[in-house]
PDB file of C-alpha atoms in Angstrom:
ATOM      1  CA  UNK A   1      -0.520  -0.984  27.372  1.00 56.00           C
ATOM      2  CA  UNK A   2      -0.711  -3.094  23.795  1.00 70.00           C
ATOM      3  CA  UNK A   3       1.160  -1.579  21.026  1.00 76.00           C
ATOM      4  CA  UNK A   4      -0.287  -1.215  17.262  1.00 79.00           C
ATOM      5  CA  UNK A   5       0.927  -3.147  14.264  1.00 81.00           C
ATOM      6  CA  UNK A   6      -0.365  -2.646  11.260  1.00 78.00           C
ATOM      7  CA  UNK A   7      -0.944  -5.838   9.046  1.00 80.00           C
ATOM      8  CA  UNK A   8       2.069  -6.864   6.613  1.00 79.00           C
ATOM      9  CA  UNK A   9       4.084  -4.457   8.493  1.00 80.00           C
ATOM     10  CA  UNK A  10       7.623  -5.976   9.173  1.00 78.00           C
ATOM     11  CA  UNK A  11       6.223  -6.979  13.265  1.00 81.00           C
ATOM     12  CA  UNK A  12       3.324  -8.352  11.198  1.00 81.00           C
ATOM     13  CA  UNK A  13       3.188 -12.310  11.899  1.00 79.00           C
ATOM     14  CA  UNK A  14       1.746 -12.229   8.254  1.00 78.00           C
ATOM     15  CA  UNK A  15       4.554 -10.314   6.636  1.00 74.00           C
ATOM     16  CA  UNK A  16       7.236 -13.441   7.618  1.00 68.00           C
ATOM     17  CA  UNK A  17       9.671 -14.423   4.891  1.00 55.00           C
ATOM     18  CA  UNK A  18       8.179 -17.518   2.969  1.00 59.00           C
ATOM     19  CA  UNK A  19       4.041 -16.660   3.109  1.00 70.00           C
ATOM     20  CA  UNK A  20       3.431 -17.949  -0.217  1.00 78.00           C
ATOM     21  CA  UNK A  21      -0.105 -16.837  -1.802  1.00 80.00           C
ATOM     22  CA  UNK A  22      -1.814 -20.619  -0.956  1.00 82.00           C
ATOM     23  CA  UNK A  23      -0.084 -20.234   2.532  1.00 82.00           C
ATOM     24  CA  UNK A  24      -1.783 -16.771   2.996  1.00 80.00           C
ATOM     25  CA  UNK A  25      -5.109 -18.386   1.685  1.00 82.00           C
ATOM     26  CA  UNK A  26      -4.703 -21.254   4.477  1.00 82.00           C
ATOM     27  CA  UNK A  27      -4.585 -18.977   6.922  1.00 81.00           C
ATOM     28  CA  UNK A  28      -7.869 -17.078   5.194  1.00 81.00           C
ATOM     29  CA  UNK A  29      -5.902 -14.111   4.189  1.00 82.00           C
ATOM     30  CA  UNK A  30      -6.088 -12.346   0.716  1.00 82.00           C
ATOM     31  CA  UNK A  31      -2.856 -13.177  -1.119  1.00 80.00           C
ATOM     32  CA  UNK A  32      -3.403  -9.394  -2.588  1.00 81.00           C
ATOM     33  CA  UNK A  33      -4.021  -7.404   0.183  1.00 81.00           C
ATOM     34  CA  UNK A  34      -1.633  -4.738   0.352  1.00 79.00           C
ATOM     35  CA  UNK A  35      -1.578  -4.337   4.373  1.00 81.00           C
ATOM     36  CA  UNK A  36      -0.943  -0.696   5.650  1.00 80.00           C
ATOM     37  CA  UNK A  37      -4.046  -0.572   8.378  1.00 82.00           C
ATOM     38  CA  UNK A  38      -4.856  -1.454  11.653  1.00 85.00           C
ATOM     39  CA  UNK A  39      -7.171  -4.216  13.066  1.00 83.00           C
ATOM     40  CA  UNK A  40      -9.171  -2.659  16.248  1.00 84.00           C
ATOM     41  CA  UNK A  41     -11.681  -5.079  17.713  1.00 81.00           C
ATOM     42  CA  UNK A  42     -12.335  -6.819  14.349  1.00 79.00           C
ATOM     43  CA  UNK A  43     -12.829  -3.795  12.411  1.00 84.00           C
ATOM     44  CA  UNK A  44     -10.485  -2.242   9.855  1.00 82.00           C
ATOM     45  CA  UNK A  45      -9.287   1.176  10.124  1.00 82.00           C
ATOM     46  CA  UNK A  46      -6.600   3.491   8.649  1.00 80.00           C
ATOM     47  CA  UNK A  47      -4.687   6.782   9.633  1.00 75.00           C
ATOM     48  CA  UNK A  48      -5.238   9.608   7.779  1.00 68.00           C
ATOM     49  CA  UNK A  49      -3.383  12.241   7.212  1.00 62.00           C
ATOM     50  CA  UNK A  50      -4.679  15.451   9.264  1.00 57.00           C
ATOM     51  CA  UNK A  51      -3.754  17.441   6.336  1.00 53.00           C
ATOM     52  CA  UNK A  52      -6.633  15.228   3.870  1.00 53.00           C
ATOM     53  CA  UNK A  53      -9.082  16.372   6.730  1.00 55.00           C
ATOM     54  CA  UNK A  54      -8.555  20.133   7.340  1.00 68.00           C
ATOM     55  CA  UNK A  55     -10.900  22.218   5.914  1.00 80.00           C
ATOM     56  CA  UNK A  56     -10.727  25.964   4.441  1.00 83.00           C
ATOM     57  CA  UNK A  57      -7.170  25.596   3.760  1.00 82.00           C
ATOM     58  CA  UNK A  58      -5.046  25.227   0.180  1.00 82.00           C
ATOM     59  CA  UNK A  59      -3.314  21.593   0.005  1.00 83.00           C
ATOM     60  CA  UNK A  60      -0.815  21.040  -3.043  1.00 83.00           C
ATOM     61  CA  UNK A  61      -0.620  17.530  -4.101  1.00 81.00           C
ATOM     62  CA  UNK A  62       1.236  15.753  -6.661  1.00 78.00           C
ATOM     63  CA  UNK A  63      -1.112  13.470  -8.972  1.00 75.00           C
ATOM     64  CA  UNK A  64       0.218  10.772 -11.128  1.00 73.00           C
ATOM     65  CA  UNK A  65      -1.737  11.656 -14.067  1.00 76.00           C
ATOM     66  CA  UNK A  66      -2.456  15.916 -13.535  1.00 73.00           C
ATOM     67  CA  UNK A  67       1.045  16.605 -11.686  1.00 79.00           C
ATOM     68  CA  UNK A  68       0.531  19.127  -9.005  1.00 84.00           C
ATOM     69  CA  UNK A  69      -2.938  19.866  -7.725  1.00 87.00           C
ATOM     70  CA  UNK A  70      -3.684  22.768  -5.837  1.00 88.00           C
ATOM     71  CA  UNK A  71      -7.065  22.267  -3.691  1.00 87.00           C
ATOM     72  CA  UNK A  72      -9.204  23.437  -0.974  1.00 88.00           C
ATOM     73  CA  UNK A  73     -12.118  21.705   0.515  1.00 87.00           C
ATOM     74  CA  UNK A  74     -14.734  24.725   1.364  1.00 86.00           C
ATOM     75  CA  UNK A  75     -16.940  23.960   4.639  1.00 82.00           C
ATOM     76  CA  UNK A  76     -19.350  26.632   5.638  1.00 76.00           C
ATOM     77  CA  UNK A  77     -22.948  26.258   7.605  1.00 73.00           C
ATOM     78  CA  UNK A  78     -24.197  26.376   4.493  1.00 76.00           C
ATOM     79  CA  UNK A  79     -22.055  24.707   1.982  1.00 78.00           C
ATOM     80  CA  UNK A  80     -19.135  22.215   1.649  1.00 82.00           C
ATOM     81  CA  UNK A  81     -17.349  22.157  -1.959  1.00 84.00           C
ATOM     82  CA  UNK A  82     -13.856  21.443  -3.322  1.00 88.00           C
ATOM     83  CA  UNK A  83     -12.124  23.961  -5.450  1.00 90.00           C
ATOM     84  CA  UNK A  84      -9.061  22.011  -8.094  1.00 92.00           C
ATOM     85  CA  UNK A  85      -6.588  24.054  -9.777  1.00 94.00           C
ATOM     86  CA  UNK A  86      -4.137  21.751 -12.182  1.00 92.00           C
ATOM     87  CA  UNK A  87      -1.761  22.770 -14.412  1.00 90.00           C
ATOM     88  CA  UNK A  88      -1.772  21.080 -18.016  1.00 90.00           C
ATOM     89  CA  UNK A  89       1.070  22.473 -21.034  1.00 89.00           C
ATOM     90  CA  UNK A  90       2.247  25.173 -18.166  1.00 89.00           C
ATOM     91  CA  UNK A  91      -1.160  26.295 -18.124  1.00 94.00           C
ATOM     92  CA  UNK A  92      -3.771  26.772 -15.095  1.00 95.00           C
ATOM     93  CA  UNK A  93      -7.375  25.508 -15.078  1.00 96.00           C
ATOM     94  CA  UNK A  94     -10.393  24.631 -13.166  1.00 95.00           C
ATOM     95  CA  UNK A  95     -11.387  21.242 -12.792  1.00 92.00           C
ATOM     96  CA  UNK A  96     -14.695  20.817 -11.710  1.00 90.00           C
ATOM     97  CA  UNK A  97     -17.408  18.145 -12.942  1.00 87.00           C
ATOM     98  CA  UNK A  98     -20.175  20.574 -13.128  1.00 89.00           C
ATOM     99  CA  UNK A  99     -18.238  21.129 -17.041  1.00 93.00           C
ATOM    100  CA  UNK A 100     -17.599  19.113 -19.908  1.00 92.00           C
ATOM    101  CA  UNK A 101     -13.614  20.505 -20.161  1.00 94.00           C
ATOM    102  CA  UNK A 102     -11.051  22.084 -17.760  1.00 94.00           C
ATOM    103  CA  UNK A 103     -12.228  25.628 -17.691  1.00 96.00           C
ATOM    104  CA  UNK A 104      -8.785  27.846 -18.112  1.00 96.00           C
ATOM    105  CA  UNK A 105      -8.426  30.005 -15.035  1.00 96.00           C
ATOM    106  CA  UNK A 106      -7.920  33.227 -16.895  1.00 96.00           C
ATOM    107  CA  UNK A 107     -11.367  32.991 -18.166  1.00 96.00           C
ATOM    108  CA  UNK A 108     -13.101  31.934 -15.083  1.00 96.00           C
ATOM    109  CA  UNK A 109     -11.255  34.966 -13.527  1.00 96.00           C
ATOM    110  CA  UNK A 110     -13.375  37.239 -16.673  1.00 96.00           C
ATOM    111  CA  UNK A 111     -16.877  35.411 -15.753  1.00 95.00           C
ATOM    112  CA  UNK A 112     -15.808  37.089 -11.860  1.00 95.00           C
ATOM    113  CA  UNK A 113     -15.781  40.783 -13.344  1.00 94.00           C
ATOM    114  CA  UNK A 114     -11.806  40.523 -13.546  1.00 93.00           C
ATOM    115  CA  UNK A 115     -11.104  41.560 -17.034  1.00 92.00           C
ATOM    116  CA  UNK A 116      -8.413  43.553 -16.954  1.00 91.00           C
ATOM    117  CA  UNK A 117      -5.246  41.698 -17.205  1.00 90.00           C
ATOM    118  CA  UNK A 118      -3.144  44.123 -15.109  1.00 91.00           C
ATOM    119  CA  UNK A 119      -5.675  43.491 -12.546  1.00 92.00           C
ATOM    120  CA  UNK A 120      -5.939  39.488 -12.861  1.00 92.00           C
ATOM    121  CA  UNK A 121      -1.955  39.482 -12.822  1.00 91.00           C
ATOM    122  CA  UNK A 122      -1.789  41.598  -9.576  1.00 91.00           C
ATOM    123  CA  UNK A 123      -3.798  38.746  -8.081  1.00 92.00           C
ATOM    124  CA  UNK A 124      -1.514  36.444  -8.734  1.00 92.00           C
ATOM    125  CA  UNK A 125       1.784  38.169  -7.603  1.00 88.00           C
ATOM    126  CA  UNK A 126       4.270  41.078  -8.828  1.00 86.00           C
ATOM    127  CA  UNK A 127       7.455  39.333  -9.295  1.00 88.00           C
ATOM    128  CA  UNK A 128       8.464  39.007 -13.029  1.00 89.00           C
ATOM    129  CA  UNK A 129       8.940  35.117 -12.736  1.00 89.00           C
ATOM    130  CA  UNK A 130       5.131  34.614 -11.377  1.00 90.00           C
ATOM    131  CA  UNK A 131       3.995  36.718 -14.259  1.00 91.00           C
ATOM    132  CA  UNK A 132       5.644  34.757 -16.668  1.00 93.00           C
ATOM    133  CA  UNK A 133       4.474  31.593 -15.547  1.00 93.00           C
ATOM    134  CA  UNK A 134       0.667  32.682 -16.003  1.00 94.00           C
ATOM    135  CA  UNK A 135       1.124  34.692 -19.337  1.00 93.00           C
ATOM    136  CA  UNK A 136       0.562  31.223 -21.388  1.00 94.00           C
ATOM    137  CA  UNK A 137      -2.887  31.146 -19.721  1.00 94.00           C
ATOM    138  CA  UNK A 138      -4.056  34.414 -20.318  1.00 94.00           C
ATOM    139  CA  UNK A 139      -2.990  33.964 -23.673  1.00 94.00           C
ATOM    140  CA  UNK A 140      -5.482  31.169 -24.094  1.00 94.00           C
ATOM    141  CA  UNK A 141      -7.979  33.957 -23.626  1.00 94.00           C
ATOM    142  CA  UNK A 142      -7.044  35.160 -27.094  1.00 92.00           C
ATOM    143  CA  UNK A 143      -7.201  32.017 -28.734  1.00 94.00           C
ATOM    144  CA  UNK A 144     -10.944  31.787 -27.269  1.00 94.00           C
ATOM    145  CA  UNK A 145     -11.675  35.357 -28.396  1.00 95.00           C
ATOM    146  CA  UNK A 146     -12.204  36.336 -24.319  1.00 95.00           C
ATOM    147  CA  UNK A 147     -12.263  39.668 -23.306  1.00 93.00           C
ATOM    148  CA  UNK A 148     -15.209  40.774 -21.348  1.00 94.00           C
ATOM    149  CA  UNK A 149     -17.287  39.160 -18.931  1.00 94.00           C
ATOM    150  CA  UNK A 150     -20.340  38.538 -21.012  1.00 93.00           C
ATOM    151  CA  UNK A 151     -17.670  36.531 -23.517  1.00 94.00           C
ATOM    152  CA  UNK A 152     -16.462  34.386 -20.129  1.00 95.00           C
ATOM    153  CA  UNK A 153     -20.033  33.810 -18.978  1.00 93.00           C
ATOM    154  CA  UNK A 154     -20.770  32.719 -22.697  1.00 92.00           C
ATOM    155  CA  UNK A 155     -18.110  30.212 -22.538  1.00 94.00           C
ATOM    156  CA  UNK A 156     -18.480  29.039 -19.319  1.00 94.00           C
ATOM    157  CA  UNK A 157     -22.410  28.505 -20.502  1.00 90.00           C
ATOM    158  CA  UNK A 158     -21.742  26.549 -23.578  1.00 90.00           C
ATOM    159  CA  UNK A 159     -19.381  23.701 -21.658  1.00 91.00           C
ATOM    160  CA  UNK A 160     -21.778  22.850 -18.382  1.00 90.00           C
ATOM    161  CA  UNK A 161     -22.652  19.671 -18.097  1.00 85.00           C
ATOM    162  CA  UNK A 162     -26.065  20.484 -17.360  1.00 79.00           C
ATOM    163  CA  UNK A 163     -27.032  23.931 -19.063  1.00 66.00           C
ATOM    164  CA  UNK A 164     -29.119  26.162 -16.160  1.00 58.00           C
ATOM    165  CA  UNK A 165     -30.203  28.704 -18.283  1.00 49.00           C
ATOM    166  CA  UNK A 166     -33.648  28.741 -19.569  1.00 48.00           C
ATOM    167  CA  UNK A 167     -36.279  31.393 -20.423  1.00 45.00           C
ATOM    168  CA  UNK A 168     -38.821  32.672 -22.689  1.00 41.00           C
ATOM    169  CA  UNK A 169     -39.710  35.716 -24.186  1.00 40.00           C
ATOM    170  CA  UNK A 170     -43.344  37.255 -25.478  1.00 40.00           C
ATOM    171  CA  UNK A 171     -43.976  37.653 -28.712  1.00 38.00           C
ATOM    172  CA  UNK A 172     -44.113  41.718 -28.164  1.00 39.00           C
ATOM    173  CA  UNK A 173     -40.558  41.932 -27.522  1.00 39.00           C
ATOM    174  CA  UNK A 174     -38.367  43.132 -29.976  1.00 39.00           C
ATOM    175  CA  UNK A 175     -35.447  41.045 -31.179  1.00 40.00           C
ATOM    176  CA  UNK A 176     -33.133  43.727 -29.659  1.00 39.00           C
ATOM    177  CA  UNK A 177     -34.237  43.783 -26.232  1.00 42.00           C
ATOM    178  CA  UNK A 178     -34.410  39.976 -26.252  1.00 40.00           C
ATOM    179  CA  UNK A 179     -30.969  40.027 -26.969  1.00 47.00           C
ATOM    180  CA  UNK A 180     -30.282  42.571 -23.987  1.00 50.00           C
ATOM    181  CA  UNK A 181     -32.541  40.499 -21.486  1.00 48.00           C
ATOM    182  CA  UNK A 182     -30.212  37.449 -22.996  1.00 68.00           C
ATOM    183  CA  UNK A 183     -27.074  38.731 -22.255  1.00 73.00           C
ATOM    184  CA  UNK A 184     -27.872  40.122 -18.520  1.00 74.00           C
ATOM    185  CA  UNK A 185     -29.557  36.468 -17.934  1.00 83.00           C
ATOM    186  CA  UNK A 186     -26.185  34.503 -18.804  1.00 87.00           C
ATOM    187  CA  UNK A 187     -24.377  36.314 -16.744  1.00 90.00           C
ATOM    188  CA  UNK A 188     -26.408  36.387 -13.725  1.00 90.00           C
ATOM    189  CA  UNK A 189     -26.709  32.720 -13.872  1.00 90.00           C
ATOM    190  CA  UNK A 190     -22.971  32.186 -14.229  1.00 92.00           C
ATOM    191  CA  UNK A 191     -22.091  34.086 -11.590  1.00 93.00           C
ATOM    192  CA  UNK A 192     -24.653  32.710  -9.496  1.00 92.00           C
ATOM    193  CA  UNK A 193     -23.758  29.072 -10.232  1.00 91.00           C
ATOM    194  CA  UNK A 194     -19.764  30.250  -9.945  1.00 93.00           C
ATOM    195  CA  UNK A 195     -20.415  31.802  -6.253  1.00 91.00           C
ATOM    196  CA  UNK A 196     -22.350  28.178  -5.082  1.00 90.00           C
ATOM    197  CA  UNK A 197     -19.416  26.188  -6.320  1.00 88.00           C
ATOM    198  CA  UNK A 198     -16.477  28.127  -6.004  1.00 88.00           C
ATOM    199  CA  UNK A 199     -14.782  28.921  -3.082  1.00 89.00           C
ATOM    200  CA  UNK A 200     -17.540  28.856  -0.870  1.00 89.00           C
ATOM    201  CA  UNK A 201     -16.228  29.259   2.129  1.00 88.00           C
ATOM    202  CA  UNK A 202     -15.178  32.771   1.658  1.00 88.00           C
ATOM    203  CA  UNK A 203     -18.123  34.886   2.214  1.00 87.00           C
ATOM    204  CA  UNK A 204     -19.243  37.087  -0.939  1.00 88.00           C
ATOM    205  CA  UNK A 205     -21.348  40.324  -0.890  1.00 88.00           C
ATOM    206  CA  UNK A 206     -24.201  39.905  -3.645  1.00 86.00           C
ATOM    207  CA  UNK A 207     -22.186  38.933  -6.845  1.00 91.00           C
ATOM    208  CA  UNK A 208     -18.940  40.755  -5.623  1.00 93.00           C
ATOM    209  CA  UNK A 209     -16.350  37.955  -6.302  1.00 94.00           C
ATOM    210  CA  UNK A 210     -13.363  40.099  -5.057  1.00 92.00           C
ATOM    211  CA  UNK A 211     -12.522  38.050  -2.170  1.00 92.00           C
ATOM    212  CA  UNK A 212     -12.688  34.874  -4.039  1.00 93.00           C
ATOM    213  CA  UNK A 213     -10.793  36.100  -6.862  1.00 94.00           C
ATOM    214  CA  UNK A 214      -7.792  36.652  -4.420  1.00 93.00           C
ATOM    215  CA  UNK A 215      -8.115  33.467  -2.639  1.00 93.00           C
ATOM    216  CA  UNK A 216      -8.003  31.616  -6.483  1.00 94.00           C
ATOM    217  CA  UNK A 217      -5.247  33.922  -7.323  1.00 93.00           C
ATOM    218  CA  UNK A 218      -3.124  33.090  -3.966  1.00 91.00           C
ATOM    219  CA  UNK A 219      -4.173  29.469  -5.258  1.00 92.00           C
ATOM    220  CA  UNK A 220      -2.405  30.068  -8.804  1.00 93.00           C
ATOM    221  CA  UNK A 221       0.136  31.471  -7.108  1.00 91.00           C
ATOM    222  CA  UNK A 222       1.054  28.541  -4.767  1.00 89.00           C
ATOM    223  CA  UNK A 223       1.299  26.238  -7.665  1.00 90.00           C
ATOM    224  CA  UNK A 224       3.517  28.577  -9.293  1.00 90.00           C
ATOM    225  CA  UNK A 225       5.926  28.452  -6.567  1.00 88.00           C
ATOM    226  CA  UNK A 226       5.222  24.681  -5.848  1.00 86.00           C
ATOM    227  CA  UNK A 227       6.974  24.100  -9.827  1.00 84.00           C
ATOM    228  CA  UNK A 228       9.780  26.422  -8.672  1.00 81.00           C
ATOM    229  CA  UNK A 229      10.313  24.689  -5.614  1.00 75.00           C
ATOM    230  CA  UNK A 230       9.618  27.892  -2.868  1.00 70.00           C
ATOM    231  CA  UNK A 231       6.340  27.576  -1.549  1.00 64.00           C
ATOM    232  CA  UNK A 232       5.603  29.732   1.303  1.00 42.00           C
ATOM    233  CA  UNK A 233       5.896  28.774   4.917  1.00 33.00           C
ATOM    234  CA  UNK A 234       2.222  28.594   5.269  1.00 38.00           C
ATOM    235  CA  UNK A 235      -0.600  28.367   3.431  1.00 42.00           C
ATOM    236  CA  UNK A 236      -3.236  31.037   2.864  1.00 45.00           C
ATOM    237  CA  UNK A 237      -6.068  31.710   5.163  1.00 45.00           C
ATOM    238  CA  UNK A 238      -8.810  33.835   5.114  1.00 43.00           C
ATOM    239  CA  UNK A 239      -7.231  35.419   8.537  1.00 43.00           C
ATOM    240  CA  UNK A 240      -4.218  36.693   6.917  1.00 43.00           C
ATOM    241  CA  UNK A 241      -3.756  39.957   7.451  1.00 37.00           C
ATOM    242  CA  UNK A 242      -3.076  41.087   3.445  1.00 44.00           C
ATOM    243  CA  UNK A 243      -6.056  39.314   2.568  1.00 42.00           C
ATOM    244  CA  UNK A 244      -8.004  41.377   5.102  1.00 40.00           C
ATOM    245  CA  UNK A 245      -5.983  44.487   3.701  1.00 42.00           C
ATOM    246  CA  UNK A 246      -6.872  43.453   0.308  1.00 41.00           C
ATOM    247  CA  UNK A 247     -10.460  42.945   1.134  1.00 39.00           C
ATOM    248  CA  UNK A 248     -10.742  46.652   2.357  1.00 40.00           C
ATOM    249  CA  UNK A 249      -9.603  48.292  -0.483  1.00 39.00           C
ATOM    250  CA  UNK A 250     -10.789  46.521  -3.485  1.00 39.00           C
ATOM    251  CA  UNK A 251     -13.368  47.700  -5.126  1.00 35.00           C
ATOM    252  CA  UNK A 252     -15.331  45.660  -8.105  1.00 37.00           C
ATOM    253  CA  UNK A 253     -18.417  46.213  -9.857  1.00 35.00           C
ATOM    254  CA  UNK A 254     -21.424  44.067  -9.111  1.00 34.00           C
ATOM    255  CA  UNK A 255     -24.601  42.942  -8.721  1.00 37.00           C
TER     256      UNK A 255
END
């Protein structure tokens, strides 16, 4: 039974004190080729780590530019998406490249019918320290003028990439009810476009986003106690029993 070396490792023949660049070049080696991977019947490959591959779980990473990176990697018969929470001035947002900017978490938590801040700071967790740590981000709310979900949807609306909403009215309609049909449009399509991108793997009745918004909040939460160094033994799954709890007695309004 061979054994495995992976090139430039120190049992690499290649990693030998001495191997100048033109002697690596003699032998048809790249003088900048970092190593770290395995040659299997002339083909490259690498490990990965089986964390990078699971699927419908939260993973908090460290990036060199964004710092700590909550994500999860949603993969459903349907749909496969990745959710990013980062933290930026000891605030939360979205990152997704569907929008022009970071979209700050307190208002995507308005555009999901959560505009109550006692609610969106249950989601997150009780203890005073946890609440503290998210008050700078629902304080960005303010800055935005935020406090209903037509304001959120708004928002969100004006900083896609690609705007979705379109539509027409007849001349017969009053400027009034325009304005009504307007409104109810915006936030339909918001909502719609936040339930295909966000999340996805947790199923959603209609446009109730109650499930996702305490999966995102249990996301929050995680980074929070990944920046006070006590993260949780495990990460959250849909199968947890208080999520299930949770489920069953939330009620939101929706579609």
């Amino acid at each position: 039974m061979g054994v495995l070396i992976y090139k430039l490792s120190f049992l690499c023949p290649l990693n030998e004190l001495g191997k100048s660049p033109s002697e690596l070049m003699r032998l048809k080696e790249c003088p900048l080729d970092p190593g770290g991977y395995f040659i299997i019947g002339g083909t490259e490959k690498v490990v990965l780590m089986q964390e990078q591959t699971s699927k419908n779980r939260l993973i908090i990473e460290e990036d060199s530019k964004r710092g700590l990176v909550c994500s999860v990697t949603s993969s459903s018969a349907q749909t496969k998406s990745k959710t990013n929470i980062v933290t930026k001035d000891d605030k939360f947002y979205l990152s997704h490249n569907s929008f022009i900017v970071d979209v700050p978490i307190a208002i995507l938590f308005k555009a999901m019918n959560i505009t109550s801040d006692q609610e969106l700071l249950q989601l997150i967790g009780t203890e005073e320290s946890v609440w503290a740590n998210f008050v700078p981000s629902l304080k960005l709310c303010l800055e935005y003028n935020i406090h209903t979900c037509l304001d959120a949807c708004n928002w969100l609306h004006s900083r896609l990439r690609q705007p979705r909403y379109r539509t027409a009215f007849g001349a017969s309609r009053t400027l009034r009810t325009a304005a009504n049909i307007l409104e109810t449009d915006i936030i339909l399509e918001i909502q719609r476009f936040l339930r295909d991108i966000i999340i996805t793997h947790i199923e959603m009745e209609k446009l109730n986003f109650a499930p996702r918004a305490f999966f995102l909040g249990q996301m929050v939460r995680y980074l929070i106690l990944a920046n006070e160094k006590r993260i949780p033994v495990s990460p959250i799954s849909s199968n947890n029993l208080s999520y299930m709890q949770f489920i069953k007695s939330v009620t939101l309004s929706h579609e």
